[in-house]
């Protein structure tokens, strides 16, 4: 029942404990719908051909037929009650987290997902979780309505400004699952992505102790390029000179920018650092002060700076 499933033509791989039950329900509705459709349309066509007027049939007034009426009333009723019961049971099971669930905070903001672990460590764009452990996500939004959607877990929950919402899952195998934002939230809604990395218990413990440094053998500028995508910087800052929500990073290093208050600033280490940690302290003229606060570690900021320096 709880074994992971392979992707099919209709559904992505099922990677959570509730996925098999949801898939059964999905396929039941799919096949019931298909069979009923073929049967009903098939009968209609057969009757049309068999009883059409040119064959000499004369219409007769229809009289009541108790057995037929009982069948067409109670058959759909039984199907509907079954579907409701099945769906509602699954919904309740998927909504109430087990007592031993591990809480992780999730913050949605235009246009990124930030995760905060029980030890206070924060990361953007990647949610690392241990396999075979129920995880409860306590989610909030810093700005507008978002929705946390992980197709592989078969679960989606709105993330609403001004309140917490929760969802839970227990991953059934290690690997990666894709997070989407499923509620339109502005220009870069489609770029509001994240990855769930399901790892072993030991690897999760190691991650909590050490945080996530650069992968082995990766130079700071290459790591910076990875962080640029992982932290969703790319949804607002292009690399090709085009202006998106924020200034392009092409040739940004050492450039002199005019701020909204008329002062000018040369882009250097301190300006970049401040722009990440207190983004709206100084805004480049022509852009809106809409960048969210990024709680990056110094080492990560250094890597982003190293990456910027390569963008001539
Ligand atoms: Cu956040 Cu769409």
PDB file of N, CA and C in Angstrom, residues 27-113:
ATOM      1  N   UNK A  27      -8.027   6.716 -10.446  1.00  0.00           N
ATOM      2  CA  UNK A  27      -8.266   5.760 -11.536  1.00  0.00           C
ATOM      3  C   UNK A  27      -9.684   5.195 -11.485  1.00  0.00           C
ATOM      4  N   UNK A  28     -10.247   5.058 -10.278  1.00  0.00           N
ATOM      5  CA  UNK A  28     -11.627   4.604 -10.175  1.00  0.00           C
ATOM      6  C   UNK A  28     -12.553   5.599 -10.879  1.00  0.00           C
ATOM      7  N   UNK A  29     -12.386   6.898 -10.573  1.00  0.00           N
ATOM      8  CA  UNK A  29     -13.229   7.915 -11.200  1.00  0.00           C
ATOM      9  C   UNK A  29     -12.996   7.929 -12.706  1.00  0.00           C
ATOM     10  N   UNK A  30     -11.725   7.822 -13.101  1.00  0.00           N
ATOM     11  CA  UNK A  30     -11.386   7.855 -14.525  1.00  0.00           C
ATOM     12  C   UNK A  30     -12.065   6.702 -15.275  1.00  0.00           C
ATOM     13  N   UNK A  31     -11.903   5.461 -14.745  1.00  0.00           N
ATOM     14  CA  UNK A  31     -12.459   4.309 -15.453  1.00  0.00           C
ATOM     15  C   UNK A  31     -13.983   4.264 -15.366  1.00  0.00           C
ATOM     16  N   UNK A  32     -14.544   4.625 -14.214  1.00  0.00           N
ATOM     17  CA  UNK A  32     -16.003   4.661 -14.094  1.00  0.00           C
ATOM     18  C   UNK A  32     -16.564   5.664 -15.096  1.00  0.00           C
ATOM     19  N   UNK A  33     -15.911   6.820 -15.189  1.00  0.00           N
ATOM     20  CA  UNK A  33     -16.365   7.854 -16.131  1.00  0.00           C
ATOM     21  C   UNK A  33     -16.292   7.364 -17.567  1.00  0.00           C
ATOM     22  N   UNK A  34     -15.167   6.727 -17.884  1.00  0.00           N
ATOM     23  CA  UNK A  34     -14.968   6.261 -19.252  1.00  0.00           C
ATOM     24  C   UNK A  34     -15.981   5.171 -19.619  1.00  0.00           C
ATOM     25  N   UNK A  35     -16.177   4.199 -18.715  1.00  0.00           N
ATOM     26  CA  UNK A  35     -17.091   3.085 -18.991  1.00  0.00           C
ATOM     27  C   UNK A  35     -18.533   3.594 -19.131  1.00  0.00           C
ATOM     28  N   UNK A  36     -18.946   4.469 -18.207  1.00  0.00           N
ATOM     29  CA  UNK A  36     -20.305   5.011 -18.283  1.00  0.00           C
ATOM     30  C   UNK A  36     -20.499   5.831 -19.545  1.00  0.00           C
ATOM     31  N   UNK A  37     -19.487   6.603 -19.913  1.00  0.00           N
ATOM     32  CA  UNK A  37     -19.590   7.429 -21.117  1.00  0.00           C
ATOM     33  C   UNK A  37     -19.795   6.545 -22.343  1.00  0.00           C
ATOM     34  N   UNK A  38     -18.944   5.515 -22.470  1.00  0.00           N
ATOM     35  CA  UNK A  38     -19.031   4.626 -23.632  1.00  0.00           C
ATOM     36  C   UNK A  38     -20.393   3.905 -23.632  1.00  0.00           C
ATOM     37  N   UNK A  39     -20.834   3.437 -22.460  1.00  0.00           N
ATOM     38  CA  UNK A  39     -22.095   2.706 -22.391  1.00  0.00           C
ATOM     39  C   UNK A  39     -23.277   3.606 -22.757  1.00  0.00           C
ATOM     40  N   UNK A  40     -23.315   4.814 -22.197  1.00  0.00           N
ATOM     41  CA  UNK A  40     -24.465   5.688 -22.428  1.00  0.00           C
ATOM     42  C   UNK A  40     -24.493   6.185 -23.871  1.00  0.00           C
ATOM     43  N   UNK A  41     -23.355   6.680 -24.351  1.00  0.00           N
ATOM     44  CA  UNK A  41     -23.323   7.195 -25.719  1.00  0.00           C
ATOM     45  C   UNK A  41     -23.548   6.049 -26.711  1.00  0.00           C
ATOM     46  N   UNK A  42     -22.974   4.874 -26.396  1.00  0.00           N
ATOM     47  CA  UNK A  42     -23.149   3.710 -27.270  1.00  0.00           C
ATOM     48  C   UNK A  42     -24.614   3.324 -27.377  1.00  0.00           C
ATOM     49  N   UNK A  43     -25.323   3.251 -26.255  1.00  0.00           N
ATOM     50  CA  UNK A  43     -26.752   2.906 -26.259  1.00  0.00           C
ATOM     51  C   UNK A  43     -27.563   3.941 -27.026  1.00  0.00           C
ATOM     52  N   UNK A  44     -27.232   5.241 -26.794  1.00  0.00           N
ATOM     53  CA  UNK A  44     -27.962   6.299 -27.499  1.00  0.00           C
ATOM     54  C   UNK A  44     -27.818   6.120 -29.000  1.00  0.00           C
ATOM     55  N   UNK A  45     -26.583   5.885 -29.457  1.00  0.00           N
ATOM     56  CA  UNK A  45     -26.355   5.718 -30.894  1.00  0.00           C
ATOM     57  C   UNK A  45     -27.103   4.482 -31.411  1.00  0.00           C
ATOM     58  N   UNK A  46     -27.051   3.379 -30.641  1.00  0.00           N
ATOM     59  CA  UNK A  46     -27.733   2.149 -31.060  1.00  0.00           C
ATOM     60  C   UNK A  46     -29.233   2.391 -31.201  1.00  0.00           C
ATOM     61  N   UNK A  47     -29.824   3.116 -30.242  1.00  0.00           N
ATOM     62  CA  UNK A  47     -31.266   3.399 -30.300  1.00  0.00           C
ATOM     63  C   UNK A  47     -31.601   4.307 -31.470  1.00  0.00           C
ATOM     64  N   UNK A  48     -30.727   5.293 -31.700  1.00  0.00           N
ATOM     65  CA  UNK A  48     -30.975   6.212 -32.817  1.00  0.00           C
ATOM     66  C   UNK A  48     -31.032   5.426 -34.117  1.00  0.00           C
ATOM     67  N   UNK A  49     -30.086   4.532 -34.289  1.00  0.00           N
ATOM     68  CA  UNK A  49     -30.046   3.760 -35.539  1.00  0.00           C
ATOM     69  C   UNK A  49     -31.243   2.802 -35.604  1.00  0.00           C
ATOM     70  N   UNK A  50     -31.511   2.129 -34.503  1.00  0.00           N
ATOM     71  CA  UNK A  50     -32.538   1.095 -34.511  1.00  0.00           C
ATOM     72  C   UNK A  50     -33.961   1.641 -34.677  1.00  0.00           C
ATOM     73  N   UNK A  51     -34.221   2.772 -34.028  1.00  0.00           N
ATOM     74  CA  UNK A  51     -35.614   3.235 -33.980  1.00  0.00           C
ATOM     75  C   UNK A  51     -35.881   4.471 -34.816  1.00  0.00           C
ATOM     76  N   UNK A  52     -35.011   4.788 -35.784  1.00  0.00           N
ATOM     77  CA  UNK A  52     -35.298   6.049 -36.479  1.00  0.00           C
ATOM     78  C   UNK A  52     -36.525   5.904 -37.386  1.00  0.00           C
ATOM     79  N   UNK A  53     -37.138   7.059 -37.658  1.00  0.00           N
ATOM     80  CA  UNK A  53     -38.480   7.102 -38.209  1.00  0.00           C
ATOM     81  C   UNK A  53     -38.612   6.353 -39.530  1.00  0.00           C
ATOM     82  N   UNK A  54     -37.615   6.452 -40.419  1.00  0.00           N
ATOM     83  CA  UNK A  54     -37.765   5.864 -41.739  1.00  0.00           C
ATOM     84  C   UNK A  54     -37.891   4.350 -41.693  1.00  0.00           C
ATOM     85  N   UNK A  55     -37.652   3.746 -40.515  1.00  0.00           N
ATOM     86  CA  UNK A  55     -37.865   2.300 -40.432  1.00  0.00           C
ATOM     87  C   UNK A  55     -39.320   1.956 -40.108  1.00  0.00           C
ATOM     88  N   UNK A  56     -40.131   3.006 -40.042  1.00  0.00           N
ATOM     89  CA  UNK A  56     -41.552   2.765 -39.871  1.00  0.00           C
ATOM     90  C   UNK A  56     -42.031   2.681 -38.445  1.00  0.00           C
ATOM     91  N   UNK A  57     -41.165   3.021 -37.457  1.00  0.00           N
ATOM     92  CA  UNK A  57     -41.626   2.993 -36.064  1.00  0.00           C
ATOM     93  C   UNK A  57     -42.541   4.157 -35.778  1.00  0.00           C
ATOM     94  N   UNK A  58     -43.581   3.916 -35.060  1.00  0.00           N
ATOM     95  CA  UNK A  58     -44.479   4.984 -34.613  1.00  0.00           C
ATOM     96  C   UNK A  58     -44.215   5.259 -33.132  1.00  0.00           C
ATOM     97  N   UNK A  59     -43.966   6.551 -32.761  1.00  0.00           N
ATOM     98  CA  UNK A  59     -43.732   6.805 -31.336  1.00  0.00           C
ATOM     99  C   UNK A  59     -44.972   6.478 -30.511  1.00  0.00           C
ATOM    100  N   UNK A  60     -44.748   5.829 -29.378  1.00  0.00           N
ATOM    101  CA  UNK A  60     -45.852   5.525 -28.466  1.00  0.00           C
ATOM    102  C   UNK A  60     -45.620   6.285 -27.174  1.00  0.00           C
ATOM    103  N   UNK A  61     -46.678   6.711 -26.500  1.00  0.00           N
ATOM    104  CA  UNK A  61     -46.452   7.417 -25.226  1.00  0.00           C
ATOM    105  C   UNK A  61     -45.708   6.512 -24.236  1.00  0.00           C
ATOM    106  N   UNK A  62     -44.747   7.105 -23.502  1.00  0.00           N
ATOM    107  CA  UNK A  62     -43.958   6.322 -22.558  1.00  0.00           C
ATOM    108  C   UNK A  62     -44.715   6.180 -21.250  1.00  0.00           C
ATOM    109  N   UNK A  63     -44.747   4.983 -20.748  1.00  0.00           N
ATOM    110  CA  UNK A  63     -45.367   4.800 -19.436  1.00  0.00           C
ATOM    111  C   UNK A  63     -44.294   4.595 -18.395  1.00  0.00           C
ATOM    112  N   UNK A  64     -44.676   4.694 -17.108  1.00  0.00           N
ATOM    113  CA  UNK A  64     -43.655   4.580 -16.067  1.00  0.00           C
ATOM    114  C   UNK A  64     -43.203   3.132 -15.943  1.00  0.00           C
ATOM    115  N   UNK A  65     -41.949   2.993 -15.540  1.00  0.00           N
ATOM    116  CA  UNK A  65     -41.347   1.682 -15.400  1.00  0.00           C
ATOM    117  C   UNK A  65     -40.594   1.686 -14.081  1.00  0.00           C
ATOM    118  N   UNK A  66     -41.227   1.169 -13.021  1.00  0.00           N
ATOM    119  CA  UNK A  66     -40.678   1.308 -11.663  1.00  0.00           C
ATOM    120  C   UNK A  66     -39.273   0.739 -11.543  1.00  0.00           C
ATOM    121  N   UNK A  67     -39.060  -0.431 -12.080  1.00  0.00           N
ATOM    122  CA  UNK A  67     -37.738  -1.056 -11.937  1.00  0.00           C
ATOM    123  C   UNK A  67     -36.662  -0.165 -12.547  1.00  0.00           C
ATOM    124  N   UNK A  68     -36.918   0.345 -13.775  1.00  0.00           N
ATOM    125  CA  UNK A  68     -35.925   1.203 -14.438  1.00  0.00           C
ATOM    126  C   UNK A  68     -35.660   2.459 -13.620  1.00  0.00           C
ATOM    127  N   UNK A  69     -36.745   3.041 -13.082  1.00  0.00           N
ATOM    128  CA  UNK A  69     -36.568   4.269 -12.300  1.00  0.00           C
ATOM    129  C   UNK A  69     -35.733   4.020 -11.049  1.00  0.00           C
ATOM    130  N   UNK A  70     -35.994   2.890 -10.392  1.00  0.00           N
ATOM    131  CA  UNK A  70     -35.201   2.564  -9.191  1.00  0.00           C
ATOM    132  C   UNK A  70     -33.731   2.384  -9.551  1.00  0.00           C
ATOM    133  N   UNK A  71     -33.488   1.695 -10.672  1.00  0.00           N
ATOM    134  CA  UNK A  71     -32.095   1.440 -11.066  1.00  0.00           C
ATOM    135  C   UNK A  71     -31.375   2.748 -11.369  1.00  0.00           C
ATOM    136  N   UNK A  72     -32.013   3.654 -12.167  1.00  0.00           N
ATOM    137  CA  UNK A  72     -31.257   4.863 -12.515  1.00  0.00           C
ATOM    138  C   UNK A  72     -31.209   5.880 -11.379  1.00  0.00           C
ATOM    139  N   UNK A  73     -32.007   5.678 -10.344  1.00  0.00           N
ATOM    140  CA  UNK A  73     -31.884   6.561  -9.179  1.00  0.00           C
ATOM    141  C   UNK A  73     -30.807   6.043  -8.224  1.00  0.00           C
ATOM    142  N   UNK A  74     -30.863   4.731  -7.958  1.00  0.00           N
ATOM    143  CA  UNK A  74     -29.990   4.228  -6.896  1.00  0.00           C
ATOM    144  C   UNK A  74     -28.572   3.908  -7.370  1.00  0.00           C
ATOM    145  N   UNK A  75     -28.407   3.523  -8.642  1.00  0.00           N
ATOM    146  CA  UNK A  75     -27.032   3.243  -9.104  1.00  0.00           C
ATOM    147  C   UNK A  75     -26.147   4.490  -8.978  1.00  0.00           C
ATOM    148  N   UNK A  76     -26.555   5.660  -9.553  1.00  0.00           N
ATOM    149  CA  UNK A  76     -25.699   6.843  -9.391  1.00  0.00           C
ATOM    150  C   UNK A  76     -25.550   7.240  -7.919  1.00  0.00           C
ATOM    151  N   UNK A  77     -26.625   7.046  -7.142  1.00  0.00           N
ATOM    152  CA  UNK A  77     -26.560   7.431  -5.729  1.00  0.00           C
ATOM    153  C   UNK A  77     -25.488   6.622  -5.000  1.00  0.00           C
ATOM    154  N   UNK A  78     -25.488   5.323  -5.256  1.00  0.00           N
ATOM    155  CA  UNK A  78     -24.480   4.471  -4.597  1.00  0.00           C
ATOM    156  C   UNK A  78     -23.075   4.877  -5.033  1.00  0.00           C
ATOM    157  N   UNK A  79     -22.913   5.138  -6.333  1.00  0.00           N
ATOM    158  CA  UNK A  79     -21.584   5.549  -6.820  1.00  0.00           C
ATOM    159  C   UNK A  79     -21.161   6.856  -6.149  1.00  0.00           C
ATOM    160  N   UNK A  80     -22.090   7.823  -6.070  1.00  0.00           N
ATOM    161  CA  UNK A  80     -21.748   9.121  -5.488  1.00  0.00           C
ATOM    162  C   UNK A  80     -21.417   9.016  -3.998  1.00  0.00           C
ATOM    163  N   UNK A  81     -22.205   8.236  -3.266  1.00  0.00           N
ATOM    164  CA  UNK A  81     -21.946   8.090  -1.827  1.00  0.00           C
ATOM    165  C   UNK A  81     -20.586   7.424  -1.610  1.00  0.00           C
ATOM    166  N   UNK A  82     -20.288   6.402  -2.435  1.00  0.00           N
ATOM    167  CA  UNK A  82     -18.984   5.741  -2.334  1.00  0.00           C
ATOM    168  C   UNK A  82     -17.856   6.735  -2.590  1.00  0.00           C
ATOM    169  N   UNK A  83     -17.998   7.515  -3.667  1.00  0.00           N
ATOM    170  CA  UNK A  83     -16.953   8.485  -4.001  1.00  0.00           C
ATOM    171  C   UNK A  83     -16.787   9.513  -2.895  1.00  0.00           C
ATOM    172  N   UNK A  84     -17.907   9.985  -2.351  1.00  0.00           N
ATOM    173  CA  UNK A  84     -17.824  10.995  -1.303  1.00  0.00           C
ATOM    174  C   UNK A  84     -17.113  10.426  -0.081  1.00  0.00           C
ATOM    175  N   UNK A  85     -17.530   9.243   0.334  1.00  0.00           N
ATOM    176  CA  UNK A  85     -16.952   8.630   1.523  1.00  0.00           C
ATOM    177  C   UNK A  85     -15.445   8.400   1.339  1.00  0.00           C
ATOM    178  N   UNK A  86     -15.107   7.828   0.199  1.00  0.00           N
ATOM    179  CA  UNK A  86     -13.727   7.530  -0.137  1.00  0.00           C
ATOM    180  C   UNK A  86     -12.890   8.823  -0.161  1.00  0.00           C
ATOM    181  N   UNK A  87     -13.392   9.835  -0.860  1.00  0.00           N
ATOM    182  CA  UNK A  87     -12.672  11.100  -0.989  1.00  0.00           C
ATOM    183  C   UNK A  87     -12.537  11.813   0.343  1.00  0.00           C
ATOM    184  N   UNK A  88     -13.614  11.812   1.121  1.00  0.00           N
ATOM    185  CA  UNK A  88     -13.590  12.541   2.388  1.00  0.00           C
ATOM    186  C   UNK A  88     -12.628  11.883   3.380  1.00  0.00           C
ATOM    187  N   UNK A  89     -12.668  10.547   3.415  1.00  0.00           N
ATOM    188  CA  UNK A  89     -11.745   9.803   4.271  1.00  0.00           C
ATOM    189  C   UNK A  89     -10.295  10.136   3.924  1.00  0.00           C
ATOM    190  N   UNK A  90     -10.010  10.126   2.645  1.00  0.00           N
ATOM    191  CA  UNK A  90      -8.656  10.441   2.183  1.00  0.00           C
ATOM    192  C   UNK A  90      -8.281  11.868   2.531  1.00  0.00           C
ATOM    193  N   UNK A  91      -9.240  12.781   2.375  1.00  0.00           N
ATOM    194  CA  UNK A  91      -8.967  14.187   2.687  1.00  0.00           C
ATOM    195  C   UNK A  91      -8.617  14.353   4.163  1.00  0.00           C
ATOM    196  N   UNK A  92      -9.374  13.685   5.022  1.00  0.00           N
ATOM    197  CA  UNK A  92      -9.115  13.795   6.462  1.00  0.00           C
ATOM    198  C   UNK A  92      -7.741  13.208   6.798  1.00  0.00           C
ATOM    199  N   UNK A  93      -7.450  12.021   6.230  1.00  0.00           N
ATOM    200  CA  UNK A  93      -6.155  11.398   6.489  1.00  0.00           C
ATOM    201  C   UNK A  93      -5.017  12.301   6.031  1.00  0.00           C
ATOM    202  N   UNK A  94      -5.210  12.957   4.893  1.00  0.00           N
ATOM    203  CA  UNK A  94      -4.162  13.830   4.358  1.00  0.00           C
ATOM    204  C   UNK A  94      -4.073  15.161   5.087  1.00  0.00           C
ATOM    205  N   UNK A  95      -5.127  15.542   5.819  1.00  0.00           N
ATOM    206  CA  UNK A  95      -5.141  16.858   6.464  1.00  0.00           C
ATOM    207  C   UNK A  95      -4.569  16.839   7.863  1.00  0.00           C
ATOM    208  N   UNK A  96      -4.754  15.737   8.581  1.00  0.00           N
ATOM    209  CA  UNK A  96      -4.344  15.698   9.987  1.00  0.00           C
ATOM    210  C   UNK A  96      -2.997  14.999  10.100  1.00  0.00           C
ATOM    211  N   UNK A  97      -1.983  15.755  10.506  1.00  0.00           N
ATOM    212  CA  UNK A  97      -0.627  15.204  10.590  1.00  0.00           C
ATOM    213  C   UNK A  97      -0.507  14.246  11.772  1.00  0.00           C
ATOM    214  N   UNK A  98       0.276  13.172  11.642  1.00  0.00           N
ATOM    215  CA  UNK A  98       0.521  12.282  12.783  1.00  0.00           C
ATOM    216  C   UNK A  98       1.250  13.038  13.905  1.00  0.00           C
ATOM    217  N   UNK A  99       1.123  12.535  15.130  1.00  0.00           N
ATOM    218  CA  UNK A  99       1.710  13.212  16.291  1.00  0.00           C
ATOM    219  C   UNK A  99       3.224  13.344  16.220  1.00  0.00           C
ATOM    220  N   UNK A 100       3.869  12.380  15.587  1.00  0.00           N
ATOM    221  CA  UNK A 100       5.328  12.416  15.566  1.00  0.00           C
ATOM    222  C   UNK A 100       5.889  13.212  14.385  1.00  0.00           C
ATOM    223  N   UNK A 101       5.036  14.031  13.748  1.00  0.00           N
ATOM    224  CA  UNK A 101       5.496  14.784  12.576  1.00  0.00           C
ATOM    225  C   UNK A 101       6.513  15.848  12.977  1.00  0.00           C
ATOM    226  N   UNK A 102       7.448  16.083  12.069  1.00  0.00           N
ATOM    227  CA  UNK A 102       8.493  17.086  12.268  1.00  0.00           C
ATOM    228  C   UNK A 102       8.020  18.387  11.613  1.00  0.00           C
ATOM    229  N   UNK A 103       8.009  19.485  12.372  1.00  0.00           N
ATOM    230  CA  UNK A 103       7.531  20.757  11.812  1.00  0.00           C
ATOM    231  C   UNK A 103       8.632  21.484  11.049  1.00  0.00           C
ATOM    232  N   UNK A 104       8.305  21.944   9.854  1.00  0.00           N
ATOM    233  CA  UNK A 104       9.213  22.813   9.108  1.00  0.00           C
ATOM    234  C   UNK A 104       8.403  24.023   8.657  1.00  0.00           C
ATOM    235  N   UNK A 105       8.979  25.226   8.843  1.00  0.00           N
ATOM    236  CA  UNK A 105       8.284  26.454   8.448  1.00  0.00           C
ATOM    237  C   UNK A 105       8.503  26.721   6.973  1.00  0.00           C
ATOM    238  N   UNK A 106       7.449  27.137   6.297  1.00  0.00           N
ATOM    239  CA  UNK A 106       7.554  27.491   4.885  1.00  0.00           C
ATOM    240  C   UNK A 106       7.025  28.906   4.720  1.00  0.00           C
ATOM    241  N   UNK A 107       7.805  29.761   4.055  1.00  0.00           N
ATOM    242  CA  UNK A 107       7.311  31.104   3.749  1.00  0.00           C
ATOM    243  C   UNK A 107       7.276  31.270   2.238  1.00  0.00           C
ATOM    244  N   UNK A 108       6.116  31.657   1.747  1.00  0.00           N
ATOM    245  CA  UNK A 108       5.991  31.944   0.324  1.00  0.00           C
ATOM    246  C   UNK A 108       6.081  33.440   0.143  1.00  0.00           C
ATOM    247  N   UNK A 109       6.873  33.895  -0.811  1.00  0.00           N
ATOM    248  CA  UNK A 109       6.877  35.305  -1.161  1.00  0.00           C
ATOM    249  C   UNK A 109       7.121  35.428  -2.648  1.00  0.00           C
ATOM    250  N   UNK A 110       6.751  36.580  -3.208  1.00  0.00           N
ATOM    251  CA  UNK A 110       6.979  36.797  -4.625  1.00  0.00           C
ATOM    252  C   UNK A 110       8.481  36.822  -4.872  1.00  0.00           C
ATOM    253  N   UNK A 111       9.129  35.864  -5.531  1.00  0.00           N
ATOM    254  CA  UNK A 111       8.594  34.646  -6.084  1.00  0.00           C
ATOM    255  C   UNK A 111       9.523  33.526  -5.683  1.00  0.00           C
ATOM    256  N   UNK A 112       9.427  33.137  -4.416  1.00  0.00           N
ATOM    257  CA  UNK A 112      10.307  32.077  -3.926  1.00  0.00           C
ATOM    258  C   UNK A 112       9.663  31.380  -2.739  1.00  0.00           C
ATOM    259  N   UNK A 113      10.214  30.203  -2.424  1.00  0.00           N
ATOM    260  CA  UNK A 113       9.813  29.465  -1.234  1.00  0.00           C
ATOM    261  C   UNK A 113      11.004  29.419  -0.292  1.00  0.00           C
TER     262      UNK A 113
END
